[in-house]
Amino acid sequence: MKKTSVLVVALALLMSVTAFAQKKAKNVIVLIGDGTGLAQLYAGYEANNHFLNIYTMPHTALSKTSCTNKRVTDSGAGGTAIACGQKTHEYAIGVDANDKPINSMLEIAKQRGKRTGILVSCDVCHATPASFMAHVPNRNMMEEIAEFYLQDNVDIFMGGGKKRFDQRKDGRNLIDSLKNHGYEVVFNEQEMFNTKTQKIAGLFAENYMPLFKERGNILQNALTLTLSRLNQNNKKGFFLMFEGSQIDSKAHDNDYEAMLGEIKDFDECVRIALDFAKKDGNTLVVVTADHETGGLTINDDGKAGTMPKWSTGWHTGVPVIIYAYGPGSENFHGVIENNETFDIIMKAMK
Ligand SMILES: [Zn+2]
């Protein structure tokens, strides 16, 4: 080979290696199954004719969920570890162990010019969504958490929790404030379909949204609409956090059938996210949990069916699983701490 052709080959090789190393995620979708451990997902898999979209995701890691002062965490400290990259004390929202505010990946994405979204089936001021957009020492400060939505860091947010905005102790009507900030505020699915802009507040219930069998496909439709609005004419990309919130609440109740419904809905939403990511090619999808709830085990009932057994009505300390697809997903492997999820996602995010 001539010297020049060797040089050309070497250059081409170098370029392709750099291109591979630089493959970054323009968009990031994080889907959190609150309280969703290995047994909850496997139960959902069995109930769904031995199929889960989540199980098709190529990369996995185990995540240890303890917080700074407890072996068994809550959704505040668990959500904050994922959202902000630091373990903190129980009930903390977007603050470190000394109650100092720390930026979330959603806020960092916003600072980088990306669009952002939060979709949940609980109250939009509940611990998990709050960890991505608020900074308070205690998750119970829900009216204070609602005020953080007026900082314009979240372009589209939908879920329950209307009463945090219009039935407040301070008498303020934050729904008017949201409208003044340019939000289209909607209260049901039809109004959501009629929205036109990329700034939407959907408050579909006073508290939590109803269970899957009553609420139908509203979350799946909200996710589809949100993905298309976040992606519309958008060069810089987006960050979206979706939570299957009520897997946790039904596991607290040890209500197996209702929990299966929530898992079914959550897994369908993962499918919608994966379909988007496969078409797009520049989207990282991460599915994880903040902790396990209920200490669920699955026993044999002697007839090839499952016999669920719960060991608690609270959370447990067993690790949860992270599933990932897309640019940067290969960095999820082994056994990590929950707050390392943040580092891996930030490394992947363009
Ligand atoms: Zn819980």
Short mmCIF file of C-alpha atoms and ligand atoms in Angstrom, two decimals:
data_model
loop_
_atom_site.label_atom_id
_atom_site.label_comp_id
_atom_site.label_asym_id
_atom_site.label_seq_id
_atom_site.Cartn_x
_atom_site.Cartn_y
_atom_site.Cartn_z
CA MET A 1 0.00 0.00 0.00
CA LYS A 2 1.22 3.49 -0.83
CA LYS A 3 1.91 5.90 1.98
CA THR A 4 -0.97 8.15 0.95
CA SER A 5 -3.52 5.29 0.87
CA VAL A 6 -2.34 4.10 4.29
CA LEU A 7 -2.94 7.62 5.51
CA VAL A 8 -6.40 7.69 3.94
CA VAL A 9 -7.35 4.35 5.49
CA ALA A 10 -6.01 5.46 8.88
CA LEU A 11 -7.94 8.72 8.64
CA ALA A 12 -11.15 6.96 7.65
CA LEU A 13 -10.75 4.54 10.54
CA LEU A 14 -10.12 7.37 12.98
CA MET A 15 -13.17 9.24 11.72
CA SER A 16 -15.45 6.24 12.03
CA VAL A 17 -14.17 5.51 15.56
CA THR A 18 -14.74 9.12 16.59
CA ALA A 19 -18.17 9.14 14.98
CA PHE A 20 -19.08 6.04 16.97
CA ALA A 21 -17.69 7.45 20.21
CA GLN A 22 -19.53 10.71 19.60
CA LYS A 23 -22.91 9.15 18.96
CA LYS A 24 -24.94 11.12 21.46
CA ALA A 25 -28.59 11.18 22.39
CA LYS A 26 -30.44 14.23 21.09
CA ASN A 27 -33.55 13.18 23.00
CA VAL A 28 -33.85 11.35 26.31
CA ILE A 29 -36.97 9.59 27.61
CA VAL A 30 -36.83 8.29 31.19
CA LEU A 31 -39.72 6.04 32.21
CA ILE A 32 -39.98 5.29 35.91
CA GLY A 33 -42.17 2.48 37.17
CA ASP A 34 -42.66 3.62 40.74
CA GLY A 35 -42.21 0.65 43.09
CA THR A 36 -41.58 -1.70 40.16
CA GLY A 37 -39.21 -4.53 41.02
CA LEU A 38 -38.30 -7.75 39.25
CA ALA A 39 -41.38 -9.62 40.52
CA GLN A 40 -43.83 -6.87 39.53
CA LEU A 41 -42.52 -6.90 35.96
CA TYR A 42 -42.43 -10.66 35.73
CA ALA A 43 -46.03 -10.76 36.97
CA GLY A 44 -46.92 -8.30 34.20
CA TYR A 45 -45.06 -10.47 31.70
CA GLU A 46 -46.99 -13.61 32.69
CA ALA A 47 -50.32 -11.78 32.71
CA ASN A 48 -49.60 -10.43 29.22
CA ASN A 49 -49.15 -13.80 27.49
CA HIS A 50 -45.45 -13.89 28.28
CA PHE A 51 -44.54 -10.64 26.64
CA LEU A 52 -43.28 -7.28 27.83
CA ASN A 53 -41.96 -4.49 25.63
CA ILE A 54 -39.58 -3.66 28.48
CA TYR A 55 -38.00 -7.11 28.12
CA THR A 56 -37.01 -6.31 24.51
CA MET A 57 -34.62 -3.56 25.62
CA PRO A 58 -31.00 -4.59 24.95
CA HIS A 59 -29.04 -3.18 27.91
CA THR A 60 -29.64 -3.70 31.61
CA ALA A 61 -28.05 -2.87 34.95
CA LEU A 62 -28.98 -3.38 38.58
CA SER A 63 -29.49 -0.28 40.68
CA LYS A 64 -29.06 -0.10 44.45
CA THR A 65 -31.65 2.22 45.90
CA SER A 66 -30.72 3.06 49.52
CA CYS A 67 -30.73 6.73 50.58
CA THR A 68 -28.32 8.53 52.91
CA ASN A 69 -30.22 7.90 56.14
CA LYS A 70 -32.25 4.76 55.32
CA ARG A 71 -31.60 1.37 53.81
CA VAL A 72 -35.13 1.48 52.35
CA THR A 73 -35.75 4.66 50.37
CA ASP A 74 -38.88 6.60 49.38
CA SER A 75 -39.84 8.18 46.04
CA GLY A 76 -38.44 11.56 47.12
CA ALA A 77 -34.88 10.42 47.80
CA GLY A 78 -35.12 7.70 45.12
CA GLY A 79 -36.39 10.14 42.48
CA THR A 80 -33.83 12.78 43.45
CA ALA A 81 -30.94 10.29 43.13
CA ILE A 82 -32.01 9.50 39.56
CA ALA A 83 -32.98 13.07 38.61
CA CYS A 84 -30.13 14.98 40.24
CA GLY A 85 -27.30 12.47 40.64
CA GLN A 86 -26.90 12.54 44.41
CA LYS A 87 -28.17 10.30 47.14
CA THR A 88 -30.02 12.30 49.76
CA HIS A 89 -32.20 11.89 52.84
CA GLU A 90 -35.64 10.33 52.90
CA TYR A 91 -38.46 12.64 51.64
CA ALA A 92 -36.01 15.09 50.00
CA ILE A 93 -37.01 16.65 46.68
CA GLY A 94 -34.21 17.97 44.44
CA VAL A 95 -31.96 18.82 47.39
CA ASP A 96 -28.85 17.10 48.77
CA ALA A 97 -28.47 15.57 52.24
CA ASN A 98 -27.95 19.10 53.66
CA ASP A 99 -31.06 20.43 51.89
CA LYS A 100 -29.02 22.37 49.34
CA PRO A 101 -30.81 22.51 45.93
CA ILE A 102 -29.23 20.46 43.14
CA ASN A 103 -30.02 20.74 39.43
CA SER A 104 -31.99 17.93 37.83
CA MET A 105 -31.30 16.44 34.40
CA LEU A 106 -34.53 18.07 33.23
CA GLU A 107 -33.32 21.50 34.35
CA ILE A 108 -29.90 20.94 32.78
CA ALA A 109 -31.59 19.85 29.53
CA LYS A 110 -33.66 23.05 29.63
CA GLN A 111 -30.55 25.16 30.18
CA ARG A 112 -29.08 23.51 27.08
CA GLY A 113 -32.04 24.65 25.01
CA LYS A 114 -33.95 21.37 24.96
CA ARG A 115 -37.70 21.08 25.39
CA THR A 116 -38.90 19.21 28.47
CA GLY A 117 -41.89 17.21 29.64
CA ILE A 118 -43.30 15.38 32.65
CA LEU A 119 -46.18 12.86 32.41
CA VAL A 120 -47.51 10.93 35.41
CA SER A 121 -50.60 9.05 36.54
CA CYS A 122 -50.35 10.51 40.06
CA ASP A 123 -50.41 14.13 41.22
CA VAL A 124 -47.93 16.22 39.17
CA CYS A 125 -46.62 17.54 42.51
CA HIS A 126 -45.99 14.04 43.87
CA ALA A 127 -42.45 12.98 44.85
CA THR A 128 -41.19 11.46 41.59
CA PRO A 129 -42.20 14.25 39.18
CA ALA A 130 -41.26 16.84 41.83
CA SER A 131 -37.70 15.44 42.00
CA PHE A 132 -37.20 16.53 38.39
CA MET A 133 -38.47 20.12 38.75
CA ALA A 134 -38.65 21.28 42.39
CA HIS A 135 -36.28 21.81 45.32
CA VAL A 136 -37.77 21.40 48.79
CA PRO A 137 -36.58 19.51 51.88
CA ASN A 138 -39.82 17.53 52.24
CA ARG A 139 -42.08 15.91 49.66
CA ASN A 140 -45.17 16.87 51.65
CA MET A 141 -44.66 20.55 50.71
CA MET A 142 -46.86 19.96 47.67
CA GLU A 143 -48.26 23.48 47.28
CA GLU A 144 -44.70 24.83 47.26
CA ILE A 145 -43.82 22.17 44.68
CA ALA A 146 -46.69 23.40 42.44
CA GLU A 147 -45.13 26.88 42.39
CA PHE A 148 -42.00 25.47 40.74
CA TYR A 149 -44.10 24.82 37.61
CA LEU A 150 -44.19 28.61 37.22
CA GLN A 151 -40.42 28.63 36.60
CA ASP A 152 -41.13 27.57 33.00
CA ASN A 153 -38.64 24.70 33.10
CA VAL A 154 -41.26 22.13 32.06
CA ASP A 155 -42.86 22.80 28.67
CA ILE A 156 -45.46 20.06 28.86
CA PHE A 157 -46.69 18.48 32.09
CA MET A 158 -49.75 16.30 32.56
CA GLY A 159 -51.25 14.13 35.28
CA GLY A 160 -53.44 14.64 38.34
CA GLY A 161 -53.13 17.16 41.17
CA LYS A 162 -55.35 20.01 39.99
CA LYS A 163 -56.15 20.95 43.58
CA ARG A 164 -52.52 21.99 44.20
CA PHE A 165 -53.15 24.79 41.73
CA ASP A 166 -56.68 26.03 42.47
CA GLN A 167 -57.56 24.95 46.01
CA ARG A 168 -54.60 26.31 47.88
CA LYS A 169 -54.14 27.42 51.47
CA ASP A 170 -52.69 30.73 50.24
CA GLY A 171 -55.81 31.32 48.11
CA ARG A 172 -53.77 31.86 44.92
CA ASN A 173 -55.05 30.48 41.65
CA LEU A 174 -52.01 29.02 39.92
CA ILE A 175 -54.09 27.94 36.93
CA ASP A 176 -54.44 31.62 36.02
CA SER A 177 -50.71 32.02 36.62
CA LEU A 178 -49.96 29.10 34.28
CA LYS A 179 -52.12 30.72 31.58
CA ASN A 180 -50.20 33.98 32.12
CA HIS A 181 -47.02 31.99 31.52
CA GLY A 182 -48.35 30.90 28.15
CA TYR A 183 -49.57 27.42 29.06
CA GLU A 184 -52.60 25.90 27.40
CA VAL A 185 -54.28 24.47 30.53
CA VAL A 186 -56.52 21.46 29.87
CA PHE A 187 -58.62 19.29 32.14
CA ASN A 188 -59.57 16.25 30.05
CA GLU A 189 -58.45 14.13 27.13
CA GLN A 190 -60.55 15.94 24.51
CA GLU A 191 -59.18 19.34 25.53
CA MET A 192 -55.70 17.84 25.34
CA PHE A 193 -56.30 16.69 21.75
CA ASN A 194 -57.46 20.23 20.90
CA THR A 195 -54.25 21.92 22.08
CA LYS A 196 -52.10 23.55 19.44
CA THR A 197 -48.87 24.67 21.06
CA GLN A 198 -45.79 23.15 22.67
CA LYS A 199 -46.60 24.49 26.14
CA ILE A 200 -49.31 22.46 27.84
CA ALA A 201 -50.44 21.86 31.43
CA GLY A 202 -52.85 18.91 31.71
CA LEU A 203 -54.54 18.55 35.09
CA PHE A 204 -56.86 15.58 34.66
CA ALA A 205 -57.86 14.90 38.30
CA GLU A 206 -57.99 16.65 41.66
CA ASN A 207 -55.62 14.07 43.16
CA TYR A 208 -54.41 10.93 41.41
CA MET A 209 -55.82 9.91 38.05
CA PRO A 210 -58.21 6.91 38.21
CA LEU A 211 -56.86 3.38 37.75
CA PHE A 212 -56.10 2.04 34.26
CA LYS A 213 -59.42 0.21 33.85
CA GLU A 214 -61.30 3.47 34.47
CA ARG A 215 -58.97 6.02 32.88
CA GLY A 216 -58.44 4.03 29.66
CA ASN A 217 -55.66 5.01 27.28
CA ILE A 218 -55.36 8.65 28.29
CA LEU A 219 -51.73 8.27 29.40
CA GLN A 220 -50.75 6.46 26.21
CA ASN A 221 -52.46 9.17 24.16
CA ALA A 222 -50.85 11.91 26.27
CA LEU A 223 -47.44 10.33 25.68
CA THR A 224 -47.97 10.08 21.92
CA LEU A 225 -49.11 13.71 21.74
CA THR A 226 -46.30 14.93 24.00
CA LEU A 227 -43.60 13.17 21.98
CA SER A 228 -44.87 14.71 18.76
CA ARG A 229 -45.10 18.23 20.27
CA LEU A 230 -41.68 18.03 21.92
CA ASN A 231 -40.18 16.82 18.65
CA GLN A 232 -41.94 19.33 16.36
CA ASN A 233 -39.43 21.61 14.54
CA ASN A 234 -36.91 20.90 17.24
CA LYS A 235 -33.18 20.90 16.41
CA LYS A 236 -31.95 20.75 20.00
CA GLY A 237 -33.94 17.76 21.23
CA PHE A 238 -35.93 17.11 24.38
CA PHE A 239 -35.98 15.47 27.78
CA LEU A 240 -39.13 13.66 28.94
CA MET A 241 -39.84 11.93 32.25
CA PHE A 242 -42.81 9.56 32.29
CA GLU A 243 -43.93 7.82 35.47
CA GLY A 244 -46.16 4.78 35.92
CA SER A 245 -46.98 6.11 39.36
CA GLN A 246 -49.69 3.81 40.56
CA ILE A 247 -47.78 0.55 40.28
CA ASP A 248 -46.41 1.75 43.62
CA SER A 249 -49.73 2.72 45.20
CA LYS A 250 -51.37 -0.59 44.23
CA ALA A 251 -48.33 -2.50 45.54
CA HIS A 252 -48.72 -0.57 48.82
CA ASP A 253 -52.30 -1.88 48.89
CA ASN A 254 -51.03 -5.39 47.98
CA ASP A 255 -53.68 -5.24 45.23
CA TYR A 256 -52.22 -7.64 42.65
CA GLU A 257 -54.90 -7.31 39.93
CA ALA A 258 -54.94 -3.51 39.98
CA MET A 259 -51.12 -3.47 39.96
CA LEU A 260 -51.13 -5.68 36.84
CA GLY A 261 -53.34 -3.12 35.08
CA GLU A 262 -50.88 -0.34 35.92
CA ILE A 263 -47.97 -2.43 34.64
CA LYS A 264 -49.83 -3.17 31.40
CA ASP A 265 -50.38 0.56 30.82
CA PHE A 266 -46.78 1.37 31.75
CA ASP A 267 -45.42 -1.27 29.36
CA GLU A 268 -47.59 0.08 26.52
CA CYS A 269 -46.13 3.52 27.20
CA VAL A 270 -42.63 2.01 27.01
CA ARG A 271 -43.62 0.60 23.60
CA ILE A 272 -44.68 4.08 22.43
CA ALA A 273 -41.34 5.50 23.63
CA LEU A 274 -39.38 2.69 21.95
CA ASP A 275 -41.31 3.07 18.67
CA PHE A 276 -40.45 6.77 18.67
CA ALA A 277 -36.78 6.06 19.48
CA LYS A 278 -36.44 3.37 16.77
CA LYS A 279 -37.84 5.73 14.15
CA ASP A 280 -35.80 8.68 15.37
CA GLY A 281 -32.42 7.00 15.86
CA ASN A 282 -31.12 9.69 18.23
CA THR A 283 -33.19 8.97 21.31
CA LEU A 284 -32.05 7.26 24.52
CA VAL A 285 -34.83 5.41 26.37
CA VAL A 286 -34.22 4.41 29.99
CA VAL A 287 -36.73 2.41 32.04
CA THR A 288 -36.15 2.04 35.75
CA ALA A 289 -37.72 2.21 39.21
CA ASP A 290 -37.02 4.30 42.29
CA HIS A 291 -37.43 1.27 44.61
CA GLU A 292 -39.42 -1.93 44.97
CA THR A 293 -42.77 -1.84 46.79
CA GLY A 294 -44.56 -4.66 48.61
CA GLY A 295 -41.76 -7.24 48.75
CA LEU A 296 -43.58 -9.24 46.09
CA THR A 297 -42.72 -12.86 45.38
CA ILE A 298 -44.36 -15.22 42.92
CA ASN A 299 -45.17 -18.76 43.99
CA ASP A 300 -46.61 -21.68 42.07
CA ASP A 301 -50.30 -22.36 42.62
CA GLY A 302 -49.84 -25.93 41.33
CA LYS A 303 -51.81 -25.19 38.12
CA ALA A 304 -49.21 -23.28 36.10
CA GLY A 305 -50.67 -20.06 37.47
CA THR A 306 -49.04 -17.59 39.79
CA MET A 307 -49.70 -17.07 43.45
CA PRO A 308 -48.48 -13.66 44.51
CA LYS A 309 -47.22 -13.18 48.02
CA TRP A 310 -46.49 -9.79 49.54
CA SER A 311 -44.11 -9.34 52.44
CA THR A 312 -44.90 -5.71 53.32
CA GLY A 313 -47.19 -2.76 52.61
CA TRP A 314 -44.14 -0.48 52.35
CA HIS A 315 -41.05 -0.30 50.14
CA THR A 316 -38.16 -2.76 50.30
CA GLY A 317 -34.41 -2.35 49.87
CA VAL A 318 -33.82 -4.86 47.06
CA PRO A 319 -32.10 -3.46 43.95
CA VAL A 320 -34.21 -2.58 40.92
CA ILE A 321 -33.41 -2.99 37.23
CA ILE A 322 -32.50 -0.38 34.63
CA TYR A 323 -33.34 -1.19 31.01
CA ALA A 324 -31.93 0.97 28.21
CA TYR A 325 -32.15 1.43 24.44
CA GLY A 326 -30.48 3.89 22.08
CA PRO A 327 -27.32 6.04 22.02
CA GLY A 328 -25.41 5.65 25.30
CA SER A 329 -27.55 2.72 26.46
CA GLU A 330 -24.51 0.40 26.30
CA ASN A 331 -23.11 2.20 29.35
CA PHE A 332 -25.77 0.61 31.53
CA HIS A 333 -24.28 -2.64 32.83
CA GLY A 334 -23.27 -4.26 36.10
CA VAL A 335 -24.45 -3.23 39.52
CA ILE A 336 -24.57 0.53 40.10
CA GLU A 337 -25.88 3.00 42.66
CA ASN A 338 -29.17 4.69 41.71
CA ASN A 339 -27.52 8.11 41.44
CA GLU A 340 -25.09 6.81 38.79
CA THR A 341 -28.12 6.59 36.47
CA PHE A 342 -27.86 10.39 36.28
CA ASP A 343 -24.17 10.28 35.28
CA ILE A 344 -24.76 7.75 32.51
CA ILE A 345 -27.70 9.69 31.08
CA MET A 346 -25.83 13.02 31.26
CA LYS A 347 -22.87 11.46 29.47
CA ALA A 348 -25.20 10.28 26.71
CA MET A 349 -27.14 13.53 26.39
CA LYS A 350 -25.95 15.80 23.60
ZN ZN B 1 -44.47 4.15 47.62
#
